[in-house]
Short mmCIF file of C-alpha atoms in Angstrom, two decimals:
data_model
loop_
_atom_site.label_atom_id
_atom_site.label_comp_id
_atom_site.label_asym_id
_atom_site.label_seq_id
_atom_site.Cartn_x
_atom_site.Cartn_y
_atom_site.Cartn_z
CA MET A 1 116.49 79.52 73.32
CA ASP A 2 116.79 83.41 73.10
CA GLY A 3 113.44 84.21 74.52
CA LEU A 4 114.04 81.86 77.60
CA ASN A 5 117.56 83.75 78.36
CA ARG A 6 116.14 86.80 77.65
CA ASN A 7 113.13 85.88 79.88
CA SER A 8 115.90 84.62 82.91
CA ASN A 9 117.34 87.53 82.72
CA GLY A 10 114.01 89.38 83.03
CA ALA A 11 113.41 87.60 86.21
CA GLY A 12 117.02 87.96 87.58
CA SER A 13 116.94 92.33 87.31
CA TRP A 14 113.52 91.69 88.49
CA ILE A 15 114.48 90.22 91.85
CA LEU A 16 117.26 92.04 91.89
CA GLU A 17 115.87 95.08 91.56
CA ASN A 18 113.47 94.05 94.25
CA LEU A 19 116.06 92.31 96.50
CA VAL A 20 115.77 94.07 99.80
CA THR A 21 111.74 94.18 99.11
CA ILE A 22 111.98 90.61 98.59
CA ILE A 23 113.87 89.78 102.09
CA PHE A 24 111.71 92.08 103.83
CA VAL A 25 108.88 89.86 102.98
CA ALA A 26 110.66 86.85 104.24
CA PHE A 27 111.43 88.11 107.65
CA THR A 28 108.24 89.01 108.80
CA LEU A 29 105.95 85.97 107.40
CA PHE A 30 109.45 84.14 108.50
CA GLY A 31 108.11 85.81 112.08
CA PHE A 32 104.95 85.20 112.15
CA MET A 33 106.35 81.72 111.68
CA VAL A 34 108.57 81.06 114.90
CA SER A 35 106.74 83.86 117.00
CA SER A 36 104.03 82.66 119.19
CA GLY A 37 103.42 85.84 120.81
CA VAL A 38 102.50 88.33 118.58
CA SER A 39 99.11 88.34 118.40
CA VAL A 40 97.08 89.95 115.25
CA GLY A 41 95.73 92.46 117.25
CA TYR A 42 99.17 93.53 118.59
CA PHE A 43 101.44 93.65 115.46
CA PHE A 44 98.98 95.51 113.24
CA SER A 45 98.20 98.41 116.65
CA GLU A 46 101.74 98.47 116.47
CA LEU A 47 102.17 98.27 112.69
CA SER A 48 99.26 101.17 112.14
CA SER A 49 100.65 103.27 114.54
CA ARG A 50 104.43 103.20 113.26
CA VAL A 51 103.27 103.85 110.09
CA PHE A 52 100.84 106.85 111.31
CA ARG A 53 104.25 107.91 112.82
CA ASN A 54 107.08 107.53 110.18
CA SER A 55 105.52 108.11 106.83
CA PHE A 56 105.31 111.49 106.71
CA LEU A 57 109.88 111.50 107.05
CA VAL A 58 110.09 108.57 104.43
CA LEU A 59 107.50 111.46 101.81
CA SER A 60 109.62 114.34 102.49
CA LEU A 61 112.22 111.83 100.63
CA ILE A 62 110.37 111.30 97.37
CA ILE A 63 111.48 114.87 95.75
CA PRO A 64 114.73 114.55 95.94
CA VAL A 65 115.07 112.04 94.84
CA LEU A 66 113.11 112.60 91.38
CA ALA A 67 115.25 116.44 91.19
CA GLY A 68 118.42 113.97 90.41
CA LEU A 69 119.83 114.64 94.42
CA GLY A 70 120.07 110.64 95.44
CA LEU A 71 118.62 109.96 99.53
CA ASN A 72 118.75 113.11 101.15
CA PHE A 73 120.19 112.40 103.98
CA GLY A 74 119.95 116.25 105.28
CA ILE A 75 116.65 115.32 106.78
CA VAL A 76 117.67 115.28 109.74
CA ILE A 77 117.77 119.16 109.25
CA GLY A 78 114.74 119.58 108.88
CA ALA A 79 113.44 116.86 112.12
CA MET A 80 115.68 119.66 113.99
CA SER A 81 113.31 122.29 113.21
CA GLY A 82 110.89 121.01 114.03
CA GLN A 83 112.15 120.46 117.51
CA VAL A 84 113.28 123.95 118.06
CA ALA A 85 110.16 124.78 117.62
CA ILE A 86 108.60 121.67 119.59
CA ALA A 87 111.05 123.25 122.30
CA ILE A 88 109.54 126.85 121.87
CA ALA A 89 105.86 126.14 121.70
CA ARG A 90 106.11 123.74 124.75
CA TYR A 91 109.12 126.28 126.70
CA PHE A 92 106.21 129.27 126.06
CA GLU A 93 103.60 126.24 127.15
CA MET A 94 101.43 126.58 124.28
CA GLY A 95 100.07 123.63 123.60
CA GLY A 96 96.43 121.94 121.73
CA LEU A 97 95.75 122.24 118.22
CA SER A 98 97.05 126.54 118.22
CA GLY A 99 100.04 125.19 119.98
CA LEU A 100 100.82 122.35 116.81
CA LEU A 101 100.12 125.34 114.33
CA PHE A 102 102.42 127.49 116.03
CA CYS A 103 105.06 124.22 115.85
CA PHE A 104 104.77 124.21 111.53
CA ALA A 105 104.78 127.54 111.03
CA VAL A 106 108.02 127.93 113.44
CA ALA A 107 109.32 125.17 111.75
CA MET A 108 108.15 126.23 107.95
CA VAL A 109 109.97 129.40 108.42
CA ALA A 110 113.42 127.41 110.14
CA ALA A 111 113.80 124.50 107.72
CA ALA A 112 113.39 126.63 104.58
CA PHE A 113 116.45 128.81 105.87
CA CYS A 114 118.32 126.15 106.48
CA GLY A 115 117.13 124.09 102.98
CA TYR A 116 118.74 127.35 101.19
CA PHE A 117 121.72 126.32 102.42
CA THR A 118 121.63 123.24 102.10
CA GLY A 119 120.79 123.10 98.83
CA LYS A 120 123.43 125.56 97.67
CA LEU A 121 125.74 123.14 99.37
CA TYR A 122 124.63 120.59 97.05
CA ASN A 123 125.08 122.73 94.15
CA LYS A 124 129.12 122.98 95.12
CA THR A 125 128.83 118.99 95.53
CA ARG A 126 127.36 117.39 92.37
CA GLY A 127 127.45 113.96 92.04
CA GLN A 128 128.42 113.52 95.80
CA GLU A 129 125.24 114.81 97.21
CA MET A 130 124.13 112.01 99.51
CA ILE A 131 127.80 111.84 101.55
CA ALA A 132 127.62 115.44 101.68
CA SER A 133 123.38 115.35 103.76
CA LEU A 134 125.40 113.09 105.74
CA ILE A 135 128.64 115.52 106.99
CA VAL A 136 125.88 118.51 106.87
CA GLY A 137 123.66 116.41 109.23
CA PHE A 138 126.68 115.88 111.27
CA PHE A 139 127.36 120.19 111.12
CA ALA A 140 124.32 121.13 112.09
CA ASN A 141 123.78 118.08 114.90
CA GLY A 142 126.42 120.24 116.37
CA ILE A 143 125.29 123.77 116.07
CA TYR A 144 122.06 122.26 117.54
CA GLN A 145 123.21 120.17 120.48
CA PHE A 146 125.54 124.04 120.96
CA LEU A 147 122.06 126.10 120.94
CA PHE A 148 120.29 123.68 123.28
CA LEU A 149 123.16 123.31 125.86
CA PHE A 150 124.39 125.85 125.96
CA VAL A 151 123.30 129.10 124.53
CA VAL A 152 119.69 127.88 126.46
CA GLY A 153 120.52 129.12 130.43
CA VAL A 154 124.30 131.20 129.31
CA ILE A 155 123.26 133.60 126.25
CA ILE A 156 119.48 133.07 126.49
CA ALA A 157 118.19 134.21 130.24
CA VAL A 158 115.88 131.37 131.60
CA PRO A 159 114.49 130.67 134.73
CA ALA A 160 116.02 127.62 136.45
CA THR A 161 112.80 126.44 138.07
CA HIS A 162 111.48 125.65 134.31
CA PRO A 163 110.21 122.00 133.69
CA MET A 164 112.41 122.20 130.56
CA ILE A 165 115.85 123.35 132.01
CA LYS A 166 118.48 121.30 134.17
CA PRO A 167 118.62 122.14 137.23
CA ASP A 168 121.82 124.65 137.23
CA GLY A 169 119.98 126.70 134.35
CA ILE A 170 122.05 125.69 131.76
CA GLY A 171 120.74 123.81 128.91
CA ILE A 172 117.42 121.49 127.84
CA ARG A 173 116.84 118.78 129.66
CA MET A 174 117.35 115.23 128.25
CA THR A 175 113.66 114.15 127.92
CA VAL A 176 110.58 116.63 127.95
CA ASP A 177 107.64 115.93 128.24
CA LEU A 178 105.28 117.72 125.57
CA VAL A 179 102.03 117.12 128.68
CA PRO A 180 98.64 115.34 127.29
CA VAL A 181 96.82 117.56 125.12
CA LYS A 182 93.71 117.46 127.89
CA GLN A 183 96.23 119.37 129.96
CA GLY A 184 97.50 121.81 127.57
CA GLY A 185 100.39 119.99 126.09
CA LEU A 186 101.12 118.58 122.38
CA LYS A 187 101.55 114.96 122.74
CA TYR A 188 98.37 114.10 121.13
CA ALA A 189 97.37 116.73 119.86
CA LEU A 190 96.74 115.68 116.43
CA ASP A 191 96.04 112.87 115.93
CA ASN A 192 93.28 112.58 118.49
CA ILE A 193 91.44 115.08 116.72
CA TYR A 194 89.41 112.59 115.52
CA GLN A 195 89.37 109.02 115.22
CA ILE A 196 88.17 106.29 113.96
CA PRO A 197 88.51 102.05 114.56
CA PHE A 198 91.36 100.27 112.68
CA VAL A 199 88.95 97.88 110.11
CA HIS A 200 86.87 101.30 109.47
CA ALA A 201 90.07 102.81 108.31
CA LEU A 202 90.90 99.39 106.23
CA LEU A 203 87.16 99.36 104.14
CA ILE A 204 87.54 103.00 103.46
CA VAL A 205 90.66 102.98 102.27
CA ALA A 206 90.16 100.13 100.25
CA VAL A 207 86.59 101.82 98.59
CA GLY A 208 88.36 105.06 97.85
CA LEU A 209 91.13 102.93 96.27
CA LEU A 210 88.54 101.42 94.18
CA LEU A 211 87.26 104.55 93.27
CA LEU A 212 90.81 105.89 92.08
CA LEU A 213 91.12 102.87 90.07
CA ALA A 214 87.73 103.60 88.27
CA VAL A 215 88.20 106.91 87.75
CA ARG A 216 91.65 106.22 86.16
CA TYR A 217 90.55 103.40 83.78
CA TRP A 218 88.01 105.71 82.85
CA LEU A 219 89.88 108.66 81.95
CA ASN A 220 92.71 106.21 80.39
CA ILE A 221 89.38 104.91 77.88
CA ARG A 222 88.39 108.28 77.00
CA LYS A 223 91.79 109.48 75.98
CA GLY A 224 92.62 106.51 74.00
CA ARG A 225 94.98 104.15 76.15
CA SER A 226 95.30 101.60 77.63
CA TYR A 227 95.39 101.15 81.05
CA LEU A 228 98.75 101.26 83.31
CA ASN A 229 99.95 99.37 79.06
CA SER A 230 97.87 95.83 80.79
CA PRO A 231 94.93 94.43 82.03
CA LEU A 232 95.69 92.55 84.34
CA SER A 233 97.22 95.04 86.31
CA LEU A 234 93.47 96.80 86.76
CA VAL A 235 92.77 93.24 87.61
CA VAL A 236 95.05 92.57 90.46
CA ASN A 237 94.62 96.00 91.80
CA GLY A 238 91.33 95.84 91.79
CA GLY A 239 91.20 92.53 93.06
CA LEU A 240 93.43 93.38 96.40
CA CYS A 241 91.27 96.04 96.92
CA LEU A 242 88.24 93.75 96.97
CA ALA A 243 90.25 91.16 98.96
CA ILE A 244 91.10 94.01 101.87
CA ALA A 245 87.50 95.50 101.79
CA GLY A 246 85.82 91.32 101.97
CA VAL A 247 88.19 91.61 105.05
CA ALA A 248 87.29 94.36 107.37
CA ILE A 249 83.98 93.36 106.50
CA HIS A 250 84.20 90.06 107.47
CA ALA A 251 86.54 91.68 110.55
CA MET A 252 83.39 93.73 111.53
CA VAL A 253 80.86 91.21 111.26
CA THR A 254 82.73 88.26 112.95
CA LYS A 255 84.31 90.48 116.12
CA SER A 256 87.39 89.16 114.35
CA PRO A 257 91.03 90.16 116.09
CA LEU A 258 91.28 93.24 114.02
CA MET A 259 88.36 95.31 115.55
CA MET A 260 90.94 95.08 118.80
CA VAL A 261 93.93 97.10 116.91
CA ARG A 262 93.42 100.80 118.36
CA LYS A 263 91.77 103.61 116.53
CA VAL A 264 93.07 105.02 112.91
CA PRO A 265 93.96 109.24 114.02
CA VAL A 266 91.79 110.52 111.12
CA VAL A 267 93.59 113.77 110.62
CA THR A 268 97.09 112.54 110.31
CA GLY A 269 95.77 110.01 107.40
CA LEU A 270 94.66 112.81 105.31
CA LEU A 271 97.24 115.01 106.23
CA ILE A 272 99.65 112.18 104.62
CA ILE A 273 97.49 111.67 101.37
CA GLY A 274 97.00 115.36 101.47
CA LEU A 275 100.81 115.44 100.74
CA CYS A 276 100.56 112.35 98.68
CA VAL A 277 98.48 114.70 96.44
CA PHE A 278 101.05 117.05 97.07
CA THR A 279 103.54 115.17 95.42
CA VAL A 280 101.74 114.05 92.55
CA LEU A 281 100.15 117.01 91.48
CA ILE A 282 103.38 119.12 91.91
CA MET A 283 105.05 116.62 89.43
CA LYS A 284 102.36 117.72 86.94
CA THR A 285 103.42 121.24 86.91
CA LYS A 286 105.88 123.52 85.29
CA LEU A 287 108.37 123.21 88.50
CA GLY A 288 107.96 119.16 88.39
CA GLN A 289 109.28 118.86 84.93
CA ASP A 290 111.88 121.06 86.19
CA PHE A 291 112.42 119.07 88.40
CA ARG A 292 112.28 115.74 86.43
CA SER A 293 114.25 117.19 83.63
CA VAL A 294 117.55 117.89 85.93
CA GLY A 295 117.19 115.22 87.33
CA GLN A 296 117.26 112.86 84.02
CA SER A 297 120.16 114.97 83.14
CA GLN A 298 121.55 118.04 84.14
CA HIS A 299 122.94 119.33 81.06
CA THR A 300 120.78 118.80 78.93
CA ALA A 301 118.15 120.85 81.63
CA GLU A 302 120.73 123.52 81.22
CA VAL A 303 121.26 123.40 77.86
CA SER A 304 117.04 124.05 77.78
CA GLY A 305 116.98 127.04 79.74
CA ILE A 306 116.36 125.66 83.39
CA ASN A 307 117.88 127.11 85.61
CA VAL A 308 119.48 123.42 87.72
CA ASP A 309 121.14 125.43 90.79
CA ARG A 310 117.16 127.00 91.37
CA THR A 311 115.35 123.76 90.78
CA ARG A 312 117.64 121.65 92.94
CA ILE A 313 117.93 124.48 96.34
CA ILE A 314 113.78 124.69 95.33
CA ALA A 315 113.48 120.31 95.95
CA THR A 316 115.88 120.81 98.62
CA MET A 317 114.08 123.26 101.13
CA ILE A 318 110.82 121.28 99.86
CA SER A 319 112.21 118.33 101.57
CA THR A 320 113.21 119.78 104.73
CA VAL A 321 110.30 121.70 105.40
CA LEU A 322 108.38 118.40 104.30
CA ALA A 323 111.00 116.79 107.10
CA SER A 324 110.10 119.74 110.05
CA TRP A 325 106.33 118.53 109.60
CA GLY A 326 106.77 114.66 109.51
CA GLN A 327 108.93 115.28 112.80
CA ILE A 328 106.25 117.30 114.38
CA ILE A 329 103.73 114.15 113.56
CA TYR A 330 106.18 111.76 115.06
CA LEU A 331 107.34 112.84 118.31
CA GLN A 332 103.38 114.54 118.79
CA ASN A 333 102.80 110.78 118.86
CA MET A 334 105.54 110.11 121.12
CA GLY A 335 105.10 112.40 123.69
CA THR A 336 107.59 112.70 124.45
CA LEU A 337 110.81 114.71 122.62
CA ASN A 338 114.22 113.48 123.90
CA THR A 339 116.52 116.46 123.03
CA TYR A 340 119.33 115.35 121.88
CA ASN A 341 118.73 112.27 119.86
CA ALA A 342 115.13 112.43 118.45
CA HIS A 343 116.50 113.32 115.43
CA THR A 344 119.34 111.23 115.05
CA GLN A 345 118.41 108.35 113.46
CA ILE A 346 115.77 110.12 111.77
CA GLY A 347 117.76 109.98 108.04
CA MET A 348 118.74 106.75 108.32
CA PHE A 349 115.26 105.04 108.89
CA SER A 350 113.47 107.03 106.44
CA VAL A 351 116.54 106.39 103.34
CA ALA A 352 116.26 102.57 104.94
CA ALA A 353 111.82 102.46 104.54
CA LEU A 354 112.16 104.15 101.24
CA LEU A 355 114.61 101.67 99.97
CA VAL A 356 112.57 98.93 101.39
CA GLY A 357 109.65 100.05 99.54
CA GLY A 358 111.83 99.71 96.07
CA ALA A 359 112.98 102.73 94.97
CA SER A 360 116.26 103.47 94.27
CA THR A 361 118.73 106.43 94.67
CA SER A 362 117.29 107.39 90.90
CA LYS A 363 114.12 106.38 91.22
CA ALA A 364 110.79 106.86 94.16
CA GLY A 365 107.31 107.15 94.21
CA ILE A 366 104.33 106.95 96.78
CA THR A 367 104.28 103.27 96.08
CA HIS A 368 107.68 103.35 97.61
CA ALA A 369 107.71 105.39 100.56
CA ILE A 370 104.11 104.08 101.67
CA PHE A 371 105.15 100.15 101.11
CA GLY A 372 108.60 100.32 102.59
CA THR A 373 106.50 101.64 105.52
CA ILE A 374 105.18 99.35 106.39
CA LEU A 375 107.88 96.54 105.22
CA PHE A 376 110.51 98.14 107.74
CA ASN A 377 108.39 98.47 110.70
CA ALA A 378 106.85 94.78 110.35
CA MET A 379 110.37 94.31 110.90
CA PHE A 380 110.85 96.46 113.90
CA ILE A 381 108.18 94.75 115.29
CA MET A 382 109.42 91.02 114.60
CA SER A 383 112.55 91.19 115.04
CA PRO A 384 112.77 91.50 119.24
CA GLU A 385 110.17 88.49 118.69
CA ILE A 386 112.21 86.53 116.25
CA GLY A 387 115.04 86.53 118.76
CA GLN A 388 113.06 85.80 121.97
CA SER A 389 111.43 82.62 119.98
CA LEU A 390 115.45 81.65 118.37
CA PHE A 391 117.26 82.25 121.15
CA GLY A 392 115.85 83.26 124.50
CA GLN A 393 116.64 86.78 124.49
CA ALA A 394 115.09 89.37 122.87
CA ILE A 395 117.90 91.80 122.73
CA LEU A 396 119.59 89.78 119.47
CA GLY A 397 116.43 91.01 117.46
CA GLU A 398 116.94 94.80 118.26
CA TYR A 399 120.73 94.55 117.18
CA PHE A 400 119.12 93.22 113.68
CA ARG A 401 117.23 95.82 113.87
CA THR A 402 120.23 97.54 113.67
CA PHE A 403 121.91 95.57 111.18
CA MET A 404 119.78 95.38 108.50
CA VAL A 405 118.73 99.60 108.79
CA TYR A 406 122.19 99.96 107.50
CA GLY A 407 122.75 96.67 105.61
CA VAL A 408 119.72 97.71 103.21
CA ILE A 409 121.29 100.85 102.83
CA GLY A 410 124.36 99.33 101.42
CA VAL A 411 122.92 96.59 99.33
CA ALA A 412 120.52 99.38 97.69
CA LEU A 413 123.82 101.57 96.91
CA GLY A 414 125.79 98.59 95.77
CA ILE A 415 123.29 97.76 93.41
CA HIS A 416 123.40 100.87 92.12
CA VAL A 417 126.55 101.20 91.82
CA TRP A 418 126.31 97.97 89.31
CA LYS A 419 123.87 99.24 87.24
CA ALA A 420 125.81 102.07 86.68
CA ASN A 421 128.92 100.03 85.82
CA LYS A 422 126.67 97.75 83.24
CA LYS A 423 125.46 100.75 81.88
CA SER A 424 128.72 102.66 81.35
CA ARG A 425 130.05 98.91 79.86
CA ILE A 426 126.82 98.70 77.29
CA THR A 427 127.24 102.79 76.34
CA VAL A 428 131.11 101.68 75.62
CA GLU A 429 130.11 99.02 73.70
#
């Protein structure tokens, strides 16, 4: 009987910890059941575009979580740094790969500067970092608006005839066209470097993951450790990779709708993979171990000789710089800079995507970020279709998106508080 209770408690805990993920999986499947207007080709075209556009931003949240800073809504500051860099590049008509590299360089400097002071603020608001990150985001937005609405044209003289500048010569227009890369602009400057068919990319990813599983299995055997503590993990993961590879090969042979999915931007994908590798490798360094130590216990880390304040500032700076690059990747894919609103929901959407993948305020990994980005954007695609199918109004699905974003964050924070209270009660008893 005790074993049965333990099993039921374990299942209940697993469901609670993955409640948000389960809801999103069920919602996506429900969307396919009730929506007749969503073809496989359309769904995967939209999904792949969104995933490549947003993954870098979501991955930028991992290091602050591991360093004990919680969910860094302050990545919006990094997003604004990226937009400032893009605005400068477009003003001086810099485009193509050189213009893109210029944006990355300027954004890195601006984001590192802002990230340093943001980290200093987090050190002054220990235990309330998530609230502080929201407030500092609003504060930075005020400075950003003042810069683009007033400084440009009043303090910094600019020609009123420039296509970026408002007709009266003061401030930047609401919308700035980034201009296609073929015309010397930044639109698709990264995505258009090299592209391959979607099913080819699917096959390459599946084979790559199989090789990774084989290498990890071999290394663990050499070290005398069992693979992921269970042979079942190897079977399940390997079987999933083989299934994906089979689907890709079948699609190529039969010319299925998957062949109609838009092409995949290889360089963008390589940058996302590079960030994943960077995150794994940095956590194996002395700095990465400091991140983990500070995240687990600041007091213990300080007693061990770790400079806690400096470590937290570095984590914030890395996250802010990565977010600025992520926003550049996002905007070159969009092709348009919505000057005053492009950054406003970046923090909320990225945090929600990470939580959807199964992360929490104290635990986050690459799998959470990628899986969450896929599920979160699948919900964005299916919401208007469900609203149209069930109620005859696609706009209801748009409203549901907003509800889900804030609902996900609320549920995740609620579960975090419940766990903290439960842990404190157990400690007292």
